[in-house]
Tab-separated table of C-alpha atoms in Angstrom:
chain	number	residue	atom	x	y	z
A	1	GLU	CA	-21.370	-17.304	-118.606
A	2	THR	CA	-22.132	-20.790	-117.288
A	3	GLU	CA	-18.448	-21.580	-116.910
A	4	ASP	CA	-17.834	-18.258	-115.150
A	5	LEU	CA	-20.654	-18.920	-112.690
A	6	GLU	CA	-19.325	-22.384	-111.938
A	7	ASN	CA	-15.906	-20.894	-111.267
A	8	THR	CA	-17.353	-18.427	-108.803
A	9	LYS	CA	-18.842	-21.262	-106.757
A	10	ILE	CA	-15.344	-22.517	-106.046
A	11	THR	CA	-14.326	-19.342	-104.208
A	12	THR	CA	-16.757	-18.954	-101.307
A	13	PRO	CA	-15.945	-15.346	-100.262
A	14	VAL	CA	-16.397	-14.042	-103.829
A	15	ALA	CA	-19.767	-15.720	-104.115
A	16	SER	CA	-20.840	-14.294	-100.761
A	17	ALA	CA	-19.820	-10.821	-101.940
A	18	SER	CA	-22.513	-10.873	-104.614
A	19	ASP	CA	-25.058	-12.665	-102.440
A	20	PRO	CA	-27.272	-10.144	-100.585
A	21	GLU	CA	-27.885	-12.664	-97.800
A	22	PRO	CA	-24.662	-14.514	-96.981
A	23	HIS	CA	-25.070	-17.750	-95.083
A	24	SER	CA	-22.231	-17.049	-92.672
A	25	SER	CA	-22.417	-14.607	-89.779
A	26	PRO	CA	-21.503	-11.004	-90.734
A	27	HIS	CA	-19.449	-10.787	-87.532
A	28	ARG	CA	-17.175	-13.714	-88.324
A	29	PRO	CA	-14.085	-13.338	-90.541
A	30	GLN	CA	-14.056	-15.450	-93.694
A	31	MET	CA	-10.767	-17.304	-94.255
A	32	VAL	CA	-9.512	-18.560	-97.627
A	33	SER	CA	-6.109	-19.948	-98.382
A	34	ALA	CA	-3.877	-17.567	-100.339
A	35	GLY	CA	-0.351	-18.833	-100.132
A	36	SER	CA	0.579	-19.077	-103.814
A	37	GLU	CA	0.547	-17.151	-107.112
A	38	ASP	CA	-2.139	-19.543	-108.389
A	39	ALA	CA	-4.451	-18.424	-105.599
A	40	THR	CA	-3.827	-14.789	-106.562
A	41	GLU	CA	-4.696	-15.412	-110.202
A	42	ASP	CA	-7.761	-17.486	-109.311
A	43	LEU	CA	-9.035	-14.717	-107.063
A	44	ARG	CA	-8.592	-12.095	-109.809
A	45	LYS	CA	-10.285	-14.279	-112.421
A	46	ALA	CA	-13.203	-15.159	-110.160
A	47	ALA	CA	-13.780	-11.554	-109.107
A	48	GLY	CA	-13.557	-10.371	-112.710
A	49	ALA	CA	-15.963	-13.070	-113.882
A	50	VAL	CA	-18.569	-12.208	-111.264
A	51	LYS	CA	-18.242	-8.498	-112.004
A	52	ALA	CA	-18.576	-8.993	-115.784
A	53	TRP	CA	-21.575	-11.266	-115.425
A	54	ALA	CA	-23.348	-9.020	-112.911
A	55	LEU	CA	-22.774	-5.863	-114.974
A	56	ASP	CA	-24.046	-7.683	-118.037
A	57	GLN	CA	-27.203	-8.568	-116.157
A	58	GLY	CA	-27.470	-5.023	-114.773
A	59	SER	CA	-27.965	-6.278	-111.208
A	60	LEU	CA	-24.709	-5.338	-109.424
A	61	PRO	CA	-24.990	-2.468	-106.882
A	62	ALA	CA	-22.336	0.225	-107.099
A	63	ASP	CA	-20.906	-0.496	-103.622
A	64	GLN	CA	-20.440	-4.195	-104.400
A	65	ALA	CA	-18.789	-3.262	-107.707
A	66	GLN	CA	-16.214	-1.293	-105.702
A	67	VAL	CA	-15.645	-4.320	-103.478
A	68	LEU	CA	-15.061	-6.545	-106.495
A	69	ASN	CA	-12.634	-3.991	-107.949
A	70	LYS	CA	-10.723	-4.049	-104.690
A	71	MET	CA	-10.679	-7.849	-104.677
A	72	ALA	CA	-9.473	-7.987	-108.270
A	73	LYS	CA	-6.614	-5.585	-107.555
A	74	TYR	CA	-5.685	-7.065	-104.193
A	75	GLN	CA	-2.175	-8.500	-104.117
A	76	VAL	CA	-1.991	-11.723	-102.179
A	77	PRO	CA	1.193	-11.855	-100.067
A	78	GLN	CA	3.828	-14.250	-101.389
A	79	ARG	CA	4.377	-15.800	-97.959
A	80	SER	CA	1.943	-18.232	-96.385
A	81	GLY	CA	-1.083	-16.718	-94.704
A	82	ASP	CA	-4.793	-16.003	-95.006
A	83	ILE	CA	-6.890	-13.298	-96.594
A	84	VAL	CA	-9.330	-11.919	-94.042
A	85	MET	CA	-12.623	-10.643	-95.445
A	86	ILE	CA	-15.058	-8.944	-93.062
A	87	GLN	CA	-18.562	-7.881	-94.093
A	88	SER	CA	-19.935	-4.751	-92.411
A	89	GLU	CA	-22.934	-5.358	-90.172
A	90	HIS	CA	-24.498	-2.024	-91.167
A	91	THR	CA	-23.600	-1.375	-94.813
A	92	GLY	CA	-22.975	-4.893	-96.109
A	93	THR	CA	-19.648	-3.876	-97.652
A	94	ILE	CA	-16.674	-6.203	-97.478
A	95	ASP	CA	-13.184	-5.157	-96.443
A	96	VAL	CA	-10.117	-7.151	-97.450
A	97	LEU	CA	-7.497	-6.964	-94.727
A	98	SER	CA	-3.836	-7.860	-94.661
A	99	ALA	CA	-2.999	-11.528	-94.498
A	100	ASP	CA	-0.770	-10.789	-91.519
A	101	LEU	CA	-3.171	-10.957	-88.574
A	102	GLU	CA	-0.612	-9.503	-86.187
A	103	SER	CA	0.033	-6.408	-88.292
A	104	ALA	CA	-3.692	-5.945	-88.849
A	105	ASP	CA	-4.108	-6.029	-85.043
A	106	LEU	CA	-7.253	-8.087	-85.648
A	107	LEU	CA	-6.769	-10.015	-82.443
A	108	GLY	CA	-6.379	-6.919	-80.260
A	109	ASP	CA	-6.263	-7.628	-76.535
A	110	HIS	CA	-7.105	-11.305	-77.120
A	111	ARG	CA	-3.522	-11.747	-78.322
A	112	LYS	CA	-2.228	-10.836	-74.884
A	113	VAL	CA	-1.216	-13.593	-72.522
A	114	SER	CA	-3.842	-14.246	-69.860
A	115	PRO	CA	-2.768	-14.081	-66.218
A	116	PRO	CA	-2.372	-17.407	-64.404
A	117	LEU	CA	-5.359	-18.850	-62.600
A	118	MET	CA	-5.717	-17.801	-58.974
A	119	ALA	CA	-5.528	-20.351	-56.178
A	120	PRO	CA	-8.663	-20.253	-53.997
A	121	PRO	CA	-8.442	-18.354	-50.686
A	122	CYS	CA	-8.811	-19.836	-47.224
A	123	ILE	CA	-11.898	-18.405	-45.496
A	124	TRP	CA	-13.401	-18.925	-42.054
A	125	THR	CA	-15.487	-17.165	-39.396
A	126	PHE	CA	-15.256	-16.730	-35.649
A	127	ALA	CA	-17.836	-15.598	-33.125
A	128	LYS	CA	-15.932	-13.126	-30.930
A	129	MET	CA	-17.782	-10.221	-32.472
A	130	LYS	CA	-17.905	-7.968	-29.405
A	131	GLU	CA	-14.192	-8.272	-28.636
A	132	PHE	CA	-13.244	-7.750	-32.279
A	133	LYS	CA	-15.295	-4.564	-32.644
A	134	SER	CA	-14.140	-3.205	-29.301
A	135	LYS	CA	-10.491	-3.596	-30.258
A	136	LEU	CA	-10.829	-2.014	-33.706
A	137	SER	CA	-13.031	0.848	-32.507
A	138	LYS	CA	-9.944	2.388	-30.888
A	139	ASP	CA	-8.216	2.710	-34.278
A	140	LYS	CA	-9.886	5.225	-36.596
A	141	ASN	CA	-8.097	3.671	-39.596
A	142	SER	CA	-9.789	0.325	-38.925
A	143	ARG	CA	-13.349	1.616	-38.876
A	144	LEU	CA	-15.363	3.333	-41.610
A	145	VAL	CA	-18.920	3.781	-42.826
A	146	VAL	CA	-19.894	2.348	-46.207
A	147	LYS	CA	-22.821	4.496	-47.231
A	148	ARG	CA	-25.893	3.245	-49.058
A	149	GLY	CA	-25.158	2.624	-52.732
A	150	GLU	CA	-21.394	2.837	-52.200
A	151	VAL	CA	-18.516	0.457	-52.803
A	152	VAL	CA	-15.298	0.752	-50.822
A	153	THR	CA	-12.156	-0.738	-52.382
A	154	ILE	CA	-9.142	-1.258	-50.131
A	155	ARG	CA	-5.940	-1.609	-52.162
A	156	VAL	CA	-3.361	-3.771	-50.391
A	157	PRO	CA	0.050	-4.101	-52.120
A	158	THR	CA	2.076	-7.259	-51.639
A	159	HIS	CA	4.874	-6.744	-49.112
A	160	PRO	CA	8.467	-7.821	-49.864
A	161	GLU	CA	8.671	-9.462	-46.420
A	162	GLY	CA	5.321	-11.210	-46.679
A	163	LYS	CA	4.002	-14.324	-48.361
A	164	ARG	CA	0.307	-14.084	-47.546
A	165	VAL	CA	-2.403	-11.431	-47.103
A	166	CYS	CA	-4.983	-11.830	-44.327
A	167	TRP	CA	-8.256	-10.036	-43.642
A	168	GLU	CA	-10.866	-9.885	-40.891
A	169	PHE	CA	-13.998	-7.759	-40.904
A	170	ALA	CA	-17.395	-7.303	-39.286
A	171	THR	CA	-20.344	-4.912	-39.538
A	172	ASP	CA	-23.046	-3.527	-37.259
A	173	ASP	CA	-26.589	-4.888	-37.670
A	174	TYR	CA	-26.538	-5.699	-41.386
A	175	ASP	CA	-24.578	-7.750	-43.926
A	176	ILE	CA	-22.306	-6.445	-46.688
A	177	GLY	CA	-20.964	-7.683	-50.022
A	178	PHE	CA	-17.302	-8.707	-50.125
A	179	GLY	CA	-14.904	-9.932	-52.808
A	180	VAL	CA	-11.174	-10.035	-53.530
A	181	TYR	CA	-9.308	-9.372	-56.800
A	182	PHE	CA	-5.640	-9.115	-57.709
A	183	ASP	CA	-3.900	-6.570	-59.916
A	184	TRP	CA	-0.732	-7.902	-61.571
A	185	THR	CA	1.156	-4.623	-61.533
A	186	PRO	CA	4.566	-3.575	-60.185
A	187	VAL	CA	4.405	-2.363	-56.583
A	188	THR	CA	5.865	1.112	-56.045
A	189	SER	CA	4.578	1.592	-52.484
A	190	THR	CA	3.457	-0.680	-49.660
A	191	ASP	CA	0.886	1.843	-48.408
A	192	ILE	CA	-2.689	0.605	-48.080
A	193	THR	CA	-5.179	2.971	-49.703
A	194	VAL	CA	-8.976	3.263	-49.641
A	195	GLN	CA	-11.152	4.187	-52.626
A	196	VAL	CA	-14.857	5.036	-52.299
A	197	SER	CA	-17.185	4.741	-55.308
A	198	ASP	CA	-20.889	5.378	-55.823
A	199	SER	CA	-21.509	1.991	-57.440
A	200	ILE	CA	-19.854	-1.319	-58.271
A	201	GLU	CA	-19.400	-0.111	-61.871
A	202	GLU	CA	-17.657	3.089	-60.806
A	203	SER	CA	-15.423	1.116	-58.438
A	204	ARG	CA	-14.025	-0.553	-61.552
A	205	GLY	CA	-12.915	2.752	-63.003
A	206	ASP	CA	-9.293	1.600	-62.910
A	207	MET	CA	-10.336	-1.559	-64.758
A	208	THR	CA	-12.103	0.146	-67.675
A	209	GLY	CA	-12.231	-2.006	-70.773
A	210	ILE	CA	-10.989	-5.225	-69.232
A	211	TRP	CA	-14.076	-6.596	-67.549
A	212	GLU	CA	-15.838	-9.310	-69.446
A	213	VAL	CA	-18.989	-11.034	-68.199
A	214	ALA	CA	-18.393	-14.770	-68.245
A	215	ASP	CA	-21.962	-15.942	-67.579
A	216	PRO	CA	-25.523	-14.560	-67.315
A	217	VAL	CA	-25.135	-13.549	-63.633
A	218	PRO	CA	-25.328	-9.719	-63.432
A	219	VAL	CA	-21.992	-8.103	-62.623
A	220	GLY	CA	-23.292	-6.264	-59.575
A	221	ASP	CA	-25.561	-8.959	-58.156
A	222	VAL	CA	-24.151	-9.521	-54.688
A	223	GLU	CA	-27.002	-11.909	-53.852
A	224	ARG	CA	-25.711	-14.492	-56.336
A	225	GLY	CA	-22.166	-13.268	-56.690
A	226	SER	CA	-20.429	-11.024	-59.179
A	227	ARG	CA	-19.004	-13.765	-61.350
A	228	SER	CA	-16.896	-12.012	-63.946
A	229	SER	CA	-13.678	-12.893	-65.648
A	230	LEU	CA	-10.878	-10.367	-65.836
A	231	ARG	CA	-8.665	-9.978	-68.863
A	232	SER	CA	-5.148	-8.659	-69.004
A	233	ARG	CA	-3.503	-8.000	-65.645
A	234	TYR	CA	-6.442	-8.654	-63.275
A	235	GLY	CA	-7.396	-11.906	-61.581
A	236	GLU	CA	-10.351	-12.931	-59.460
A	237	VAL	CA	-9.484	-14.415	-56.071
A	238	MET	CA	-13.051	-14.449	-54.749
A	239	PRO	CA	-16.211	-12.957	-56.344
A	240	VAL	CA	-18.353	-10.434	-54.505
A	241	TYR	CA	-21.023	-12.086	-52.348
A	242	ARG	CA	-23.076	-10.822	-49.425
A	243	ARG	CA	-21.501	-11.981	-46.168
A	244	ASP	CA	-23.186	-12.322	-42.767
A	245	SER	CA	-20.598	-10.029	-41.221
A	246	HIS	CA	-23.148	-8.773	-38.676
A	247	ARG	CA	-23.399	-12.244	-37.147
A	248	ASP	CA	-19.825	-13.548	-37.272
A	249	VAL	CA	-16.427	-12.059	-37.958
A	250	GLN	CA	-15.494	-12.910	-41.555
A	251	ALA	CA	-11.845	-13.867	-42.030
A	252	GLY	CA	-9.637	-15.203	-44.774
A	253	SER	CA	-6.176	-15.347	-46.291
A	254	HIS	CA	-4.541	-15.805	-49.675
A	255	ASP	CA	-0.988	-16.748	-50.627
A	256	TYR	CA	0.756	-14.196	-52.798
A	257	PRO	CA	0.608	-15.333	-56.451
A	258	GLY	CA	3.382	-12.833	-57.193
A	259	GLU	CA	3.976	-9.106	-57.054
A	260	GLY	CA	0.873	-6.954	-57.295
A	261	ILE	CA	-1.985	-5.273	-55.448
A	262	TYR	CA	-4.966	-6.940	-53.782
A	263	LEU	CA	-8.323	-5.217	-54.254
A	264	LEU	CA	-10.661	-5.931	-51.334
A	265	LYS	CA	-14.145	-4.727	-52.268
A	266	PHE	CA	-16.847	-4.000	-49.695
A	267	ASP	CA	-20.071	-3.613	-51.657
A	268	ASN	CA	-23.109	-1.802	-50.267
A	269	SER	CA	-24.423	-0.773	-53.689
A	270	TYR	CA	-27.488	-3.015	-53.333
A	271	SER	CA	-28.718	-1.117	-50.251
A	272	LEU	CA	-30.983	1.845	-50.939
A	273	LEU	CA	-31.546	2.885	-47.323
A	274	ARG	CA	-28.910	1.589	-44.912
A	275	ASN	CA	-25.333	2.653	-44.296
A	276	LYS	CA	-23.018	-0.077	-42.990
A	277	THR	CA	-20.428	0.464	-40.256
A	278	LEU	CA	-17.408	-1.640	-41.170
A	279	TYR	CA	-14.644	-2.854	-38.855
A	280	PHE	CA	-11.676	-4.358	-40.665
A	281	HIS	CA	-8.153	-5.623	-40.024
A	282	ILE	CA	-5.842	-6.316	-42.959
A	283	TYR	CA	-2.260	-7.542	-42.595
A	284	TYR	CA	0.398	-9.745	-44.128
A	285	THR	CA	2.319	-12.743	-42.762
A	286	SER	CA	5.521	-14.457	-43.781
């Protein structure tokens, strides 16, 4: 029994299987080398030794006995790789997964290639507020009301004849949140579309499952900026911040990083009482 116990200390995952309070985090996979027939035999012997000793002592729970049976029967792949053992956070049971991480899909979306980093935009302001509003008031497509608690997303596809997107906007009386994101997706139409949502979370309905908070700043906090990182096909050009668009015309531009759709977000979700009248001009240049 002493020799069997000493053997179990050599194989960390087997020892942790019989330990009710493992030292490692239950969320983190345990990796042990298993690239040879010797490793297979050692694993079987160690699991069998622990099982025999624990049953002899009468202290092995039934669920852990099943785990040890699984470990003893598990066939280590003949090619090089790792055994992945994950302990359940709720039940304490341990699952032995395939050594092939790709086939086990353990990495999920993290295996996908991240989009390239976005170059920063050029932003500026100008003071000709009255002239700007007067000109855009004549075009009903360049003026809209962002109601209290709403977020308006203007989707602007890249144009085959353009190299840069440009924007200008202003509001009446009060400020508004503004940010720019980019969707790396094939462009099927050059039409500019407008989407209205009841909140900043709902405005991300087409981004479900890919938003990931990168720091403690709340996602919808337009006072400090919605600093979030985007996985998969989305990139952040400029986070959402409140802009003094009621004092100066806010303007900016961004060079096309490739084919895709710009998402210009006008965020009034922080306002509980006031609607914001928005004047905007969006265009491309070559």
